[in-house]
Amino acid sequence: MYNFYELIEEHVKWISEIGADPTGGTTRLLYDENWRQAQAELKEKFEALDLVTQFDEIGNLYGKLEGTKYPNETILTGSHVDTVVNGGKLDGQFGIIASYLAVKFLKEKYGAPLRNLEVISMAEEEGSRFPYAFWGSKNIWGLADKNDVIDATDANGVKFVDAMMDSGFKFKNDLAPTRDDIKAFVEIHIEQGSVLEKTGKQVGIVNSIVGQKRYSITLSGESNHAGTTPMGFRKDTVYAMSKMISEATDKAYEQGDPLVLTFGHVDVQPNTVNVVPGQVTFSMDCRHTDAKVLKEFTEEIETLFAEIAKKHGVEIIMDNWMDESPVPMSKEIVGTLEEACKEANLNYTVMHSGAGHDSQIFAVHVPTAMIFVPSIDGISHNPAENTRTEDLVEGLEALIASLYKLAYEEK
Amino acid sequence: MYNFYELIEEHVKWISEIGADPTGGTTRLLYDENWRQAQAELKEKFEALDLVTQFDEIGNLYGKLEGTKYPNETILTGSHVDTVVNGGKLDGQFGIIASYLAVKFLKEKYGAPLRNLEVISMAEEEGSRFPYAFWGSKNIWGLADKNDVIDATDANGVKFVDAMMDSGFKFKNDLAPTRDDIKAFVEIHIEQGSVLEKTGKQVGIVNSIVGQKRYSITLSGESNHAGTTPMGFRKDTVYAMSKMISEATDKAYEQGDPLVLTFGHVDVQPNTVNVVPGQVTFSMDCRHTDAKVLKEFTEEIETLFAEIAKKHGVEIIMDNWMDESPVPMSKEIVGTLEEACKEANLNYTVMHSGAGHDSQIFAVHVPTAMIFVPSIDGISHNPAENTRTEDLVEGLEALIASLYKLAYEEK
């Protein structure tokens, strides 16, 4: 009899200790010592399960249970093995553990599938050691340009290339063809938000990953003495910024879900109690699952900000430095997952993801969907990141039921 | 024939070179080498003019032209000799130069006055070396508590007491009586604002110094992922702050002059593009010449902020750490100055001061008024601080005419 509860707790404990730091968090960065150890120990586990196990050139780890009927069709499942600095015990790695436990259970209960069932422990997703994210998944799809990392160094000055070579890996051959056997990719991940928790659901089937636009907005007015400058003589950038943030956020509420709008970073100059602030730079992060709505909403905000700046006599520069399109998941795979959850009588809902994941790289190339489990208080990227084990079990059961349908059933 | 234009330029050049720094500014801090040199050279100038010259215990320098008829009545004029770090060439020191030149002119043209006419070069006003402002004027009126400075050190760790002793000065005898001979104090100073410039006036007769209330306001909400936290689940402190600053500043405009309201300092936590900001601390600086209006307006803002915080589900702490009452100048002296300017056909207006000055310490004890000259672009506390020499001349003429009325006329 399988005790998923104990198995999950045991495996989460095991992997989060590889790179455990004194604060109770885990730091396991691309190609570092902890990363090498985690990948090596995962490889041993895959081999012990008699999976066909291998690393690709850059360090993604695969463990394949071969299919009996469709050897050229693969159902892939997994997530990323790297963490942020001082990260939690679930982000990324729970997806690898759940995928491994799911394949183990399915193999031991049902034997070989019709299609290959393959677990992947991806090298990197967070961009937390070098300034490059999705190194693992982008390499799989021929999207990683070596020129983007060749001069990169980490916080200690170690070069990306040296770190990679020291781990025994190298750049992928640009001319090598990408895989054409992957018929579906399913990634299970913590939500990193509180929608499931607040709505009392244990499983989220992700049907879309939001697009995001990020701006850096600079207002230039005049720094003046706070006592001797009458209100009518001022070009106060914090006042103008306040109008912008206040009115734009009001509009975001009017627009409604799934739009989110965040002004998380503010830098005032000279930032002194008794000086009218002459310059401010602030960030704007806007996300939506619909590219058209995202575009129209941000255009409306850009117009609004230009009007407010003009009215307040301040100069405005709006630098839209990130513009990522929303990525819809595969309707077919989402449908399969829904069916699996329904049949298994699981406590699920269909939702979008407000954060980026490896699945957004896969979804452009192969039918992809994600499964979310709740995050307590929505906390992530932090040692306090946590999920009730019963919710992790519910997620694992959803993954098992989904992989069974995808790899063991004729369709 | 006096050429005030040349005399002023020559004297400003001379004093601003004592402590000139490589950026074109002047740094002359209480009891430092430059301060000692400036006071010593001023003393020589006072003595060369045959003024009765002396330092008091803490380092205020006096030069008295004795009156013939009322030896127990003194008309005092002057300002402070210290600068801010990397300050300009006029703040404080123009007041000393103009006072010295006025007394020199009056003595040479009219001989001895009826009342004593005394120039003062005050030791300290800015609080730029040690965390204590108005050390000069507060000592004159027995308001300086040695306990407030006894443990103070400067940026280099030098103790206040050691700096004072090394300059040959010491704490004032607490039991010594304060002077009762001062019948008027007139301080000429740069405006440090742009009211005179924008209204085309060369001289401002100050009838009031604003009161000021300063707050540090902290909002605590929840830091959440900017992508995965729907708008309805947020406790966004930057959004709440924006409502506060926007609505409060609107109210300040409605209230009208002379009220000014400034939010100059903003500190967001964690201050990251993709995190809903969970905490923000910002400053509020509010000034008005009428204590009642200042109190009522800030009470209204406090109520408004509490309401906004409640509506946004964020905690608010409002720390009102400064509460200085407005200080009216002497109606009689202001009247005398107006009369003098009118008779001399000077281009003057009556106005309030939005910044603090030594005069606010004097005004509580003796009839006091100030004369302002324009500041180009309102700039001060900066090497770019400047005033057209013809405006400095106009100010000097206003001071001369005023001192003549106060010291040479019967009343």
PDB file of C-alpha atoms in Angstrom, chain A residues 191-195 198-199 210 214-215 222 224-234 236 238-239 241-243 245-247 249-250 252-253 257 259-277 283-285 287 321 352-356 377-378 380-381, chain B residues 191-195 198-199 210 214-215 222 224-234 236 238-239 241-243 245-247 249-250 252-253 257 259-277 283-285 287 321 352-356 377-378 380-381:
ATOM      1  CA  GLU A 191       0.763  28.105  -7.034  1.00  0.00           C
ATOM      2  CA  GLN A 192       2.902  30.822  -5.380  1.00  0.00           C
ATOM      3  CA  GLY A 193      -0.343  32.712  -4.885  1.00  0.00           C
ATOM      4  CA  SER A 194      -3.338  32.331  -2.629  1.00  0.00           C
ATOM      5  CA  VAL A 195      -6.214  31.754  -5.040  1.00  0.00           C
ATOM      6  CA  LYS A 198      -8.777  31.376  -0.512  1.00  0.00           C
ATOM      7  CA  THR A 199     -11.218  29.444  -2.679  1.00  0.00           C
ATOM      8  CA  VAL A 210      -0.321  35.466 -18.132  1.00  0.00           C
ATOM      9  CA  ARG A 214       6.899  45.878 -17.242  1.00  0.00           C
ATOM     10  CA  TYR A 215       7.747  49.560 -17.335  1.00  0.00           C
ATOM     11  CA  GLU A 222      11.956  70.487  -9.929  1.00  0.00           C
ATOM     12  CA  ASN A 224      12.663  72.928  -4.376  1.00  0.00           C
ATOM     13  CA  HIS A 225      12.697  73.974  -0.746  1.00  0.00           C
ATOM     14  CA  ALA A 226       9.626  72.506   0.962  1.00  0.00           C
ATOM     15  CA  GLY A 227       9.093  75.673   3.013  1.00  0.00           C
ATOM     16  CA  THR A 228       9.803  78.497   0.633  1.00  0.00           C
ATOM     17  CA  THR A 229       8.154  77.189  -2.544  1.00  0.00           C
ATOM     18  CA  PRO A 230       4.418  78.001  -2.696  1.00  0.00           C
ATOM     19  CA  MET A 231       2.246  75.150  -4.048  1.00  0.00           C
ATOM     20  CA  GLY A 232       1.597  77.016  -7.280  1.00  0.00           C
ATOM     21  CA  PHE A 233       5.325  77.183  -8.104  1.00  0.00           C
ATOM     22  CA  ARG A 234       5.966  73.454  -7.731  1.00  0.00           C
ATOM     23  CA  ASP A 236       6.276  67.901  -7.569  1.00  0.00           C
ATOM     24  CA  VAL A 238       5.740  62.466  -6.023  1.00  0.00           C
ATOM     25  CA  TYR A 239       2.381  64.248  -6.258  1.00  0.00           C
ATOM     26  CA  MET A 241       3.242  59.848  -9.381  1.00  0.00           C
ATOM     27  CA  SER A 242       0.571  59.503  -6.697  1.00  0.00           C
ATOM     28  CA  LYS A 243      -2.118  60.640  -9.128  1.00  0.00           C
ATOM     29  CA  ILE A 245      -0.655  55.139  -9.330  1.00  0.00           C
ATOM     30  CA  SER A 246      -3.940  56.008  -7.678  1.00  0.00           C
ATOM     31  CA  GLU A 247      -5.902  56.446 -10.917  1.00  0.00           C
ATOM     32  CA  THR A 249      -4.907  51.128  -9.870  1.00  0.00           C
ATOM     33  CA  ASP A 250      -8.523  52.299  -9.697  1.00  0.00           C
ATOM     34  CA  ALA A 252      -7.240  47.985 -12.744  1.00  0.00           C
ATOM     35  CA  TYR A 253      -9.961  47.282 -10.160  1.00  0.00           C
ATOM     36  CA  ASP A 257      -9.655  39.771 -12.839  1.00  0.00           C
ATOM     37  CA  LEU A 259      -5.758  41.780 -14.747  1.00  0.00           C
ATOM     38  CA  VAL A 260      -3.187  42.672 -12.100  1.00  0.00           C
ATOM     39  CA  LEU A 261      -1.288  45.935 -11.828  1.00  0.00           C
ATOM     40  CA  THR A 262       1.591  46.522  -9.441  1.00  0.00           C
ATOM     41  CA  PHE A 263       3.786  49.500  -8.596  1.00  0.00           C
ATOM     42  CA  GLY A 264       6.412  47.704  -6.535  1.00  0.00           C
ATOM     43  CA  HIS A 265       9.488  49.899  -6.860  1.00  0.00           C
ATOM     44  CA  VAL A 266       9.754  53.620  -6.112  1.00  0.00           C
ATOM     45  CA  ASP A 267      12.948  55.666  -6.094  1.00  0.00           C
ATOM     46  CA  VAL A 268      12.601  59.345  -5.139  1.00  0.00           C
ATOM     47  CA  GLN A 269      15.287  61.984  -5.623  1.00  0.00           C
ATOM     48  CA  PRO A 270      16.626  63.662  -3.514  1.00  0.00           C
ATOM     49  CA  ASN A 271      14.355  61.763  -1.065  1.00  0.00           C
ATOM     50  CA  THR A 272      14.610  64.333   1.682  1.00  0.00           C
ATOM     51  CA  VAL A 273      11.873  65.370   4.098  1.00  0.00           C
ATOM     52  CA  ASN A 274      12.134  69.087   3.384  1.00  0.00           C
ATOM     53  CA  VAL A 275      12.707  69.101  -0.375  1.00  0.00           C
ATOM     54  CA  VAL A 276       9.947  69.022  -2.999  1.00  0.00           C
ATOM     55  CA  PRO A 277      10.953  65.856  -4.872  1.00  0.00           C
ATOM     56  CA  SER A 283       8.020  50.491 -11.826  1.00  0.00           C
ATOM     57  CA  MET A 284       4.780  49.242 -13.315  1.00  0.00           C
ATOM     58  CA  ASP A 285       4.053  45.521 -13.770  1.00  0.00           C
ATOM     59  CA  ARG A 287      -0.359  41.103 -16.386  1.00  0.00           C
ATOM     60  CA  TRP A 321      11.396  47.034 -20.989  1.00  0.00           C
ATOM     61  CA  HIS A 352      -4.545  30.800 -14.869  1.00  0.00           C
ATOM     62  CA  SER A 353      -1.008  31.267 -13.684  1.00  0.00           C
ATOM     63  CA  GLY A 354       0.070  34.767 -12.777  1.00  0.00           C
ATOM     64  CA  ALA A 355       3.739  33.738 -12.657  1.00  0.00           C
ATOM     65  CA  GLY A 356       6.024  32.406 -15.366  1.00  0.00           C
ATOM     66  CA  ASP A 377      -0.556  32.459   2.484  1.00  0.00           C
ATOM     67  CA  GLY A 378       0.667  32.601  -1.116  1.00  0.00           C
ATOM     68  CA  SER A 380       7.062  31.706  -2.176  1.00  0.00           C
ATOM     69  CA  HIS A 381      10.746  32.435  -2.880  1.00  0.00           C
TER      70      HIS A 381
ATOM     71  CA  GLU B 191      14.929  84.110   0.514  1.00  0.00           C
ATOM     72  CA  GLN B 192      15.868  80.511  -0.413  1.00  0.00           C
ATOM     73  CA  GLY B 193      12.670  80.447  -2.421  1.00  0.00           C
ATOM     74  CA  SER B 194      11.470  82.037  -5.633  1.00  0.00           C
ATOM     75  CA  VAL B 195       8.588  84.238  -4.564  1.00  0.00           C
ATOM     76  CA  LYS B 198       8.656  85.333  -9.666  1.00  0.00           C
ATOM     77  CA  THR B 199       6.883  88.459  -8.474  1.00  0.00           C
ATOM     78  CA  VAL B 210       5.935  79.624   9.282  1.00  0.00           C
ATOM     79  CA  ARG B 214       6.669  66.990  10.186  1.00  0.00           C
ATOM     80  CA  TYR B 215       5.441  63.415  10.196  1.00  0.00           C
ATOM     81  CA  GLU B 222       1.135  42.506   2.779  1.00  0.00           C
ATOM     82  CA  ASN B 224       2.665  39.419  -2.263  1.00  0.00           C
ATOM     83  CA  HIS B 225       3.643  38.080  -5.663  1.00  0.00           C
ATOM     84  CA  ALA B 226       2.700  40.689  -8.284  1.00  0.00           C
ATOM     85  CA  GLY B 227       1.526  38.017 -10.710  1.00  0.00           C
ATOM     86  CA  THR B 228      -0.299  35.500  -8.576  1.00  0.00           C
ATOM     87  CA  THR B 229      -2.174  37.821  -6.225  1.00  0.00           C
ATOM     88  CA  PRO B 230      -5.502  39.021  -7.677  1.00  0.00           C
ATOM     89  CA  MET B 231      -6.286  42.689  -7.005  1.00  0.00           C
ATOM     90  CA  GLY B 232      -9.028  41.794  -4.547  1.00  0.00           C
ATOM     91  CA  PHE B 233      -6.588  39.890  -2.314  1.00  0.00           C
ATOM     92  CA  ARG B 234      -4.070  42.708  -1.963  1.00  0.00           C
ATOM     93  CA  ASP B 236      -0.977  47.313  -1.364  1.00  0.00           C
ATOM     94  CA  VAL B 238       1.962  52.059  -2.368  1.00  0.00           C
ATOM     95  CA  TYR B 239      -1.603  52.239  -3.702  1.00  0.00           C
ATOM     96  CA  MET B 241       0.014  55.945  -0.013  1.00  0.00           C
ATOM     97  CA  SER B 242      -0.786  57.272  -3.488  1.00  0.00           C
ATOM     98  CA  LYS B 243      -4.399  57.922  -2.484  1.00  0.00           C
ATOM     99  CA  ILE B 245      -0.597  61.926  -1.097  1.00  0.00           C
ATOM    100  CA  SER B 246      -2.895  62.653  -4.014  1.00  0.00           C
ATOM    101  CA  GLU B 247      -5.921  63.631  -1.907  1.00  0.00           C
ATOM    102  CA  THR B 249      -2.069  67.564  -1.857  1.00  0.00           C
ATOM    103  CA  ASP B 250      -5.370  68.371  -3.597  1.00  0.00           C
ATOM    104  CA  ALA B 252      -3.433  71.755   0.174  1.00  0.00           C
ATOM    105  CA  TYR B 253      -4.130  73.439  -3.176  1.00  0.00           C
ATOM    106  CA  ASP B 257      -1.228  80.022   0.254  1.00  0.00           C
ATOM    107  CA  LEU B 259      -0.002  76.566   3.315  1.00  0.00           C
ATOM    108  CA  VAL B 260       2.576  74.223   1.833  1.00  0.00           C
ATOM    109  CA  LEU B 261       2.522  70.427   1.982  1.00  0.00           C
ATOM    110  CA  THR B 262       5.389  68.209   0.889  1.00  0.00           C
ATOM    111  CA  PHE B 263       5.922  64.457   0.675  1.00  0.00           C
ATOM    112  CA  GLY B 264       9.657  64.444   0.050  1.00  0.00           C
ATOM    113  CA  HIS B 265      10.808  61.063   1.342  1.00  0.00           C
ATOM    114  CA  VAL B 266       9.443  57.652   0.344  1.00  0.00           C
ATOM    115  CA  ASP B 267      10.884  54.292   1.378  1.00  0.00           C
ATOM    116  CA  VAL B 268       9.146  51.212  -0.044  1.00  0.00           C
ATOM    117  CA  GLN B 269       9.684  47.639   1.179  1.00  0.00           C
ATOM    118  CA  PRO B 270      10.716  45.299  -0.395  1.00  0.00           C
ATOM    119  CA  ASN B 271      10.897  47.795  -3.323  1.00  0.00           C
ATOM    120  CA  THR B 272      10.914  45.126  -6.003  1.00  0.00           C
ATOM    121  CA  VAL B 273       9.248  45.343  -9.416  1.00  0.00           C
ATOM    122  CA  ASN B 274       7.309  42.083  -9.085  1.00  0.00           C
ATOM    123  CA  VAL B 275       6.239  42.218  -5.449  1.00  0.00           C
ATOM    124  CA  VAL B 276       3.107  43.987  -4.167  1.00  0.00           C
ATOM    125  CA  PRO B 277       4.716  46.411  -1.701  1.00  0.00           C
ATOM    126  CA  SER B 283       7.379  61.851   5.187  1.00  0.00           C
ATOM    127  CA  MET B 284       4.920  64.722   5.390  1.00  0.00           C
ATOM    128  CA  ASP B 285       6.039  68.318   5.926  1.00  0.00           C
ATOM    129  CA  ARG B 287       3.815  74.630   7.050  1.00  0.00           C
ATOM    130  CA  TRP B 321       8.013  64.169  15.265  1.00  0.00           C
ATOM    131  CA  HIS B 352       6.336  85.375   5.141  1.00  0.00           C
ATOM    132  CA  SER B 353       9.297  83.056   5.449  1.00  0.00           C
ATOM    133  CA  GLY B 354       8.745  79.392   4.679  1.00  0.00           C
ATOM    134  CA  ALA B 355      12.105  78.444   6.167  1.00  0.00           C
ATOM    135  CA  GLY B 356      13.429  78.764   9.709  1.00  0.00           C
ATOM    136  CA  ASP B 377      15.624  79.919  -9.142  1.00  0.00           C
ATOM    137  CA  GLY B 378      15.023  79.605  -5.402  1.00  0.00           C
ATOM    138  CA  SER B 380      19.925  77.311  -1.725  1.00  0.00           C
ATOM    139  CA  HIS B 381      22.082  74.938   0.345  1.00  0.00           C
TER     140      HIS B 381
END
